[in-house]
């Protein structure tokens, strides 16, 4: 298969591809280079580039920042969390091999995965604009679907090169630039504006083109540079940001994103918040050999005859197909263009998802996904196949199915603790594995120890890190509670384990202070002497004593001591006060002051 010597990385944004029988010859060296980059098969080889000194990881739920720092400290690394998820970017110091560190992090029991931050790149070439028309709208019956829903109330995140902020056919909400870490989401390469238009260009406004969900709003996310190359980390950041900021649909038109554990995790994170991630299948023209996944919706591309486009990737991972040839859409120069590629099949599908969510906002993400598949026009082999997945999307059928669906689900999830086993003896950080399933979908699993919430995990597999040092030695009861999208919950059978952490001698003395009166002050009449104490083991074991002029005046347990002192009968001159605090281990602290009458 041909390789692309111009762009060594073979994962790329799934932009437009040539339609050789219709596209005129393009003169000039630049056009020739673009044509080579667009040839089918240019992405078939595995990626060879990644971000130097950067690794993506996902921690088990409950692993503290301090514990994570201990994990990466031996490698000289620092970490940055992606939104509110458990995904982290690990940055290594110059000269440290990310490949050797990766292999060690992959084996760590408290990390779900570790992977290189691979680079994904572009292949955007516009087709002859005079041959384009919005043939795909009636083909998927989007025009009929608009009688029921147009996407109102739904925000679609476009994780791409940004979106032209002034395009008259795109209604936008604030997004983020994950490359420059700024709020500037202007299109840096042109690809993102075209992708956004296919999903959500305004309908019925008497101008331009009509996106599939023309009533939806666009949340732009810049994940690539001016050459339209992106990294797994920026795409995963965009998806988690979308989930945290109210988007219910996210689109990533880059080839190979379905192979990233980090982006799969981000997709599950979005799904746990009621959203869905739609991605391009790729433009390799070959079977990419990836298994089916549930964290996102990979889309292959079809032509006007419902045939798989010659350049479309295919394989078991493909969930559905959508039109991807000659798609009229918005352009980054403020006008319109026709383009091809699974880059456009993907946002067309994202638009259908937005229509379904608009038609019935109460439906869970898993239900929307299931209805999208069951309503698709079955092409090729009956049932799911490697070319069209469950079939070519049908917007009208999908919207009708969503509208008719009743969001009533009384079936609770099934949940069980798989590890540790009952009767086990544990110490230190304990890896806790939970299995959970539901007829519609699990949205969250909580881990509880002795009834107290330890951590929550919204991304399968449900895995936790429990610091058993925070529990007293002896028997501890572990339980997991699973929740589905409509609030049904079920607790697992409790698992009892024996906590046996080494007892560390307490040599840290408590702290004690006389807060009133102040040292050197003049006293008279009745006053209150206030003493405060604290200890690393807690206030419960503290014993306090107050001595006035060497004689015991008062004692108390806990963090506070208060004594009413009548100074009327004292002789004039200086008088001493001493507070003594003793903790449960026998460590002692004192503080003395002097006052004058």
PDB file of N, CA and C in Angstrom, residues 191-234:
ATOM      1  N   UNK A 191     -10.367  23.315   8.508  1.00  0.00           N
ATOM      2  CA  UNK A 191     -11.066  22.039   8.600  1.00  0.00           C
ATOM      3  C   UNK A 191     -12.261  22.104   9.548  1.00  0.00           C
ATOM      4  N   UNK A 192     -12.082  22.768  10.698  1.00  0.00           N
ATOM      5  CA  UNK A 192     -13.123  22.779  11.713  1.00  0.00           C
ATOM      6  C   UNK A 192     -14.397  23.483  11.291  1.00  0.00           C
ATOM      7  N   UNK A 193     -14.263  24.591  10.552  1.00  0.00           N
ATOM      8  CA  UNK A 193     -15.454  25.310  10.094  1.00  0.00           C
ATOM      9  C   UNK A 193     -16.277  24.441   9.151  1.00  0.00           C
ATOM     10  N   UNK A 194     -15.585  23.697   8.282  1.00  0.00           N
ATOM     11  CA  UNK A 194     -16.292  22.809   7.354  1.00  0.00           C
ATOM     12  C   UNK A 194     -16.997  21.678   8.107  1.00  0.00           C
ATOM     13  N   UNK A 195     -16.342  21.128   9.091  1.00  0.00           N
ATOM     14  CA  UNK A 195     -16.941  20.063   9.896  1.00  0.00           C
ATOM     15  C   UNK A 195     -18.157  20.588  10.660  1.00  0.00           C
ATOM     16  N   UNK A 196     -18.032  21.794  11.230  1.00  0.00           N
ATOM     17  CA  UNK A 196     -19.132  22.377  12.005  1.00  0.00           C
ATOM     18  C   UNK A 196     -20.371  22.578  11.148  1.00  0.00           C
ATOM     19  N   UNK A 197     -20.181  23.032   9.908  1.00  0.00           N
ATOM     20  CA  UNK A 197     -21.319  23.280   9.033  1.00  0.00           C
ATOM     21  C   UNK A 197     -22.076  22.023   8.682  1.00  0.00           C
ATOM     22  N   UNK A 198     -21.360  20.918   8.499  1.00  0.00           N
ATOM     23  CA  UNK A 198     -22.038  19.660   8.179  1.00  0.00           C
ATOM     24  C   UNK A 198     -22.938  19.232   9.321  1.00  0.00           C
ATOM     25  N   UNK A 199     -22.534  19.536  10.537  1.00  0.00           N
ATOM     26  CA  UNK A 199     -23.329  19.147  11.703  1.00  0.00           C
ATOM     27  C   UNK A 199     -24.452  20.122  11.982  1.00  0.00           C
ATOM     28  N   UNK A 200     -24.161  21.447  11.930  1.00  0.00           N
ATOM     29  CA  UNK A 200     -25.121  22.378  12.519  1.00  0.00           C
ATOM     30  C   UNK A 200     -25.211  23.735  11.836  1.00  0.00           C
ATOM     31  N   UNK A 201     -24.956  23.830  10.523  1.00  0.00           N
ATOM     32  CA  UNK A 201     -25.213  25.100   9.841  1.00  0.00           C
ATOM     33  C   UNK A 201     -26.702  25.428   9.970  1.00  0.00           C
ATOM     34  N   UNK A 202     -27.013  26.706  10.189  1.00  0.00           N
ATOM     35  CA  UNK A 202     -28.387  27.137  10.466  1.00  0.00           C
ATOM     36  C   UNK A 202     -29.312  26.770   9.311  1.00  0.00           C
ATOM     37  N   UNK A 203     -30.487  26.230   9.636  1.00  0.00           N
ATOM     38  CA  UNK A 203     -31.476  25.892   8.615  1.00  0.00           C
ATOM     39  C   UNK A 203     -32.560  26.969   8.565  1.00  0.00           C
ATOM     40  N   UNK A 204     -33.181  27.056   7.394  1.00  0.00           N
ATOM     41  CA  UNK A 204     -34.345  27.932   7.194  1.00  0.00           C
ATOM     42  C   UNK A 204     -34.022  29.404   7.451  1.00  0.00           C
ATOM     43  N   UNK A 205     -32.792  29.826   7.088  1.00  0.00           N
ATOM     44  CA  UNK A 205     -32.440  31.235   7.250  1.00  0.00           C
ATOM     45  C   UNK A 205     -32.253  31.934   5.906  1.00  0.00           C
ATOM     46  N   UNK A 206     -32.618  31.248   4.822  1.00  0.00           N
ATOM     47  CA  UNK A 206     -32.577  31.852   3.503  1.00  0.00           C
ATOM     48  C   UNK A 206     -31.199  32.076   2.947  1.00  0.00           C
ATOM     49  N   UNK A 207     -30.182  31.438   3.543  1.00  0.00           N
ATOM     50  CA  UNK A 207     -28.820  31.647   3.051  1.00  0.00           C
ATOM     51  C   UNK A 207     -27.981  30.405   3.290  1.00  0.00           C
ATOM     52  N   UNK A 208     -26.974  30.246   2.431  1.00  0.00           N
ATOM     53  CA  UNK A 208     -25.957  29.222   2.658  1.00  0.00           C
ATOM     54  C   UNK A 208     -26.468  27.808   2.574  1.00  0.00           C
ATOM     55  N   UNK A 209     -25.982  26.970   3.494  1.00  0.00           N
ATOM     56  CA  UNK A 209     -26.309  25.555   3.508  1.00  0.00           C
ATOM     57  C   UNK A 209     -27.096  25.227   4.759  1.00  0.00           C
ATOM     58  N   UNK A 210     -27.601  24.026   4.824  1.00  0.00           N
ATOM     59  CA  UNK A 210     -28.345  23.552   5.992  1.00  0.00           C
ATOM     60  C   UNK A 210     -27.600  22.391   6.626  1.00  0.00           C
ATOM     61  N   UNK A 211     -27.183  22.561   7.861  1.00  0.00           N
ATOM     62  CA  UNK A 211     -26.595  21.450   8.586  1.00  0.00           C
ATOM     63  C   UNK A 211     -27.678  20.475   9.010  1.00  0.00           C
ATOM     64  N   UNK A 212     -27.281  19.270   9.368  1.00  0.00           N
ATOM     65  CA  UNK A 212     -28.271  18.266   9.754  1.00  0.00           C
ATOM     66  C   UNK A 212     -29.046  18.717  10.986  1.00  0.00           C
ATOM     67  N   UNK A 213     -28.348  19.305  11.959  1.00  0.00           N
ATOM     68  CA  UNK A 213     -29.011  19.816  13.168  1.00  0.00           C
ATOM     69  C   UNK A 213     -28.867  21.332  13.182  1.00  0.00           C
ATOM     70  N   UNK A 214     -29.568  22.000  12.269  1.00  0.00           N
ATOM     71  CA  UNK A 214     -29.407  23.443  12.100  1.00  0.00           C
ATOM     72  C   UNK A 214     -29.946  24.275  13.229  1.00  0.00           C
ATOM     73  N   UNK A 215     -30.652  23.673  14.175  1.00  0.00           N
ATOM     74  CA  UNK A 215     -31.126  24.403  15.347  1.00  0.00           C
ATOM     75  C   UNK A 215     -30.205  24.269  16.534  1.00  0.00           C
ATOM     76  N   UNK A 216     -29.147  23.481  16.394  1.00  0.00           N
ATOM     77  CA  UNK A 216     -28.200  23.273  17.493  1.00  0.00           C
ATOM     78  C   UNK A 216     -27.148  24.370  17.510  1.00  0.00           C
ATOM     79  N   UNK A 217     -26.446  24.480  18.628  1.00  0.00           N
ATOM     80  CA  UNK A 217     -25.354  25.438  18.743  1.00  0.00           C
ATOM     81  C   UNK A 217     -24.016  24.702  18.674  1.00  0.00           C
ATOM     82  N   UNK A 218     -23.000  25.423  18.222  1.00  0.00           N
ATOM     83  CA  UNK A 218     -21.666  24.856  18.035  1.00  0.00           C
ATOM     84  C   UNK A 218     -20.742  25.344  19.141  1.00  0.00           C
ATOM     85  N   UNK A 219     -20.043  24.420  19.795  1.00  0.00           N
ATOM     86  CA  UNK A 219     -18.998  24.764  20.760  1.00  0.00           C
ATOM     87  C   UNK A 219     -17.646  24.454  20.110  1.00  0.00           C
ATOM     88  N   UNK A 220     -16.908  25.484  19.681  1.00  0.00           N
ATOM     89  CA  UNK A 220     -15.639  25.221  18.997  1.00  0.00           C
ATOM     90  C   UNK A 220     -14.521  24.851  19.960  1.00  0.00           C
ATOM     91  N   UNK A 221     -13.734  23.869  19.578  1.00  0.00           N
ATOM     92  CA  UNK A 221     -12.564  23.492  20.350  1.00  0.00           C
ATOM     93  C   UNK A 221     -11.374  23.348  19.431  1.00  0.00           C
ATOM     94  N   UNK A 222     -10.303  24.091  19.689  1.00  0.00           N
ATOM     95  CA  UNK A 222      -9.101  24.001  18.854  1.00  0.00           C
ATOM     96  C   UNK A 222      -8.191  22.922  19.430  1.00  0.00           C
ATOM     97  N   UNK A 223      -7.993  21.864  18.663  1.00  0.00           N
ATOM     98  CA  UNK A 223      -7.136  20.760  19.110  1.00  0.00           C
ATOM     99  C   UNK A 223      -5.928  20.565  18.201  1.00  0.00           C
ATOM    100  N   UNK A 224      -5.880  21.296  17.076  1.00  0.00           N
ATOM    101  CA  UNK A 224      -4.781  21.123  16.125  1.00  0.00           C
ATOM    102  C   UNK A 224      -4.075  22.452  15.889  1.00  0.00           C
ATOM    103  N   UNK A 225      -2.897  22.375  15.279  1.00  0.00           N
ATOM    104  CA  UNK A 225      -2.178  23.593  14.922  1.00  0.00           C
ATOM    105  C   UNK A 225      -2.556  24.016  13.505  1.00  0.00           C
ATOM    106  N   UNK A 226      -1.815  24.954  12.934  1.00  0.00           N
ATOM    107  CA  UNK A 226      -2.156  25.492  11.620  1.00  0.00           C
ATOM    108  C   UNK A 226      -2.020  24.461  10.504  1.00  0.00           C
ATOM    109  N   UNK A 227      -1.289  23.390  10.747  1.00  0.00           N
ATOM    110  CA  UNK A 227      -1.188  22.314   9.756  1.00  0.00           C
ATOM    111  C   UNK A 227      -2.277  21.273   9.968  1.00  0.00           C
ATOM    112  N   UNK A 228      -3.099  21.484  10.962  1.00  0.00           N
ATOM    113  CA  UNK A 228      -4.208  20.605  11.341  1.00  0.00           C
ATOM    114  C   UNK A 228      -3.752  19.287  11.937  1.00  0.00           C
ATOM    115  N   UNK A 229      -2.536  19.260  12.487  1.00  0.00           N
ATOM    116  CA  UNK A 229      -2.084  18.097  13.250  1.00  0.00           C
ATOM    117  C   UNK A 229      -2.477  18.287  14.706  1.00  0.00           C
ATOM    118  N   UNK A 230      -2.999  17.250  15.299  1.00  0.00           N
ATOM    119  CA  UNK A 230      -3.433  17.295  16.697  1.00  0.00           C
ATOM    120  C   UNK A 230      -2.786  16.144  17.456  1.00  0.00           C
ATOM    121  N   UNK A 231      -2.969  16.139  18.759  1.00  0.00           N
ATOM    122  CA  UNK A 231      -2.488  15.057  19.612  1.00  0.00           C
ATOM    123  C   UNK A 231      -3.661  14.415  20.346  1.00  0.00           C
ATOM    124  N   UNK A 232      -3.456  13.184  20.751  1.00  0.00           N
ATOM    125  CA  UNK A 232      -4.464  12.515  21.564  1.00  0.00           C
ATOM    126  C   UNK A 232      -4.870  13.393  22.756  1.00  0.00           C
ATOM    127  N   UNK A 233      -3.865  14.043  23.383  1.00  0.00           N
ATOM    128  CA  UNK A 233      -4.134  14.804  24.605  1.00  0.00           C
ATOM    129  C   UNK A 233      -5.052  15.982  24.342  1.00  0.00           C
ATOM    130  N   UNK A 234      -4.863  16.706  23.222  1.00  0.00           N
ATOM    131  CA  UNK A 234      -5.715  17.866  22.967  1.00  0.00           C
ATOM    132  C   UNK A 234      -7.131  17.427  22.619  1.00  0.00           C
TER     133      UNK A 234
END
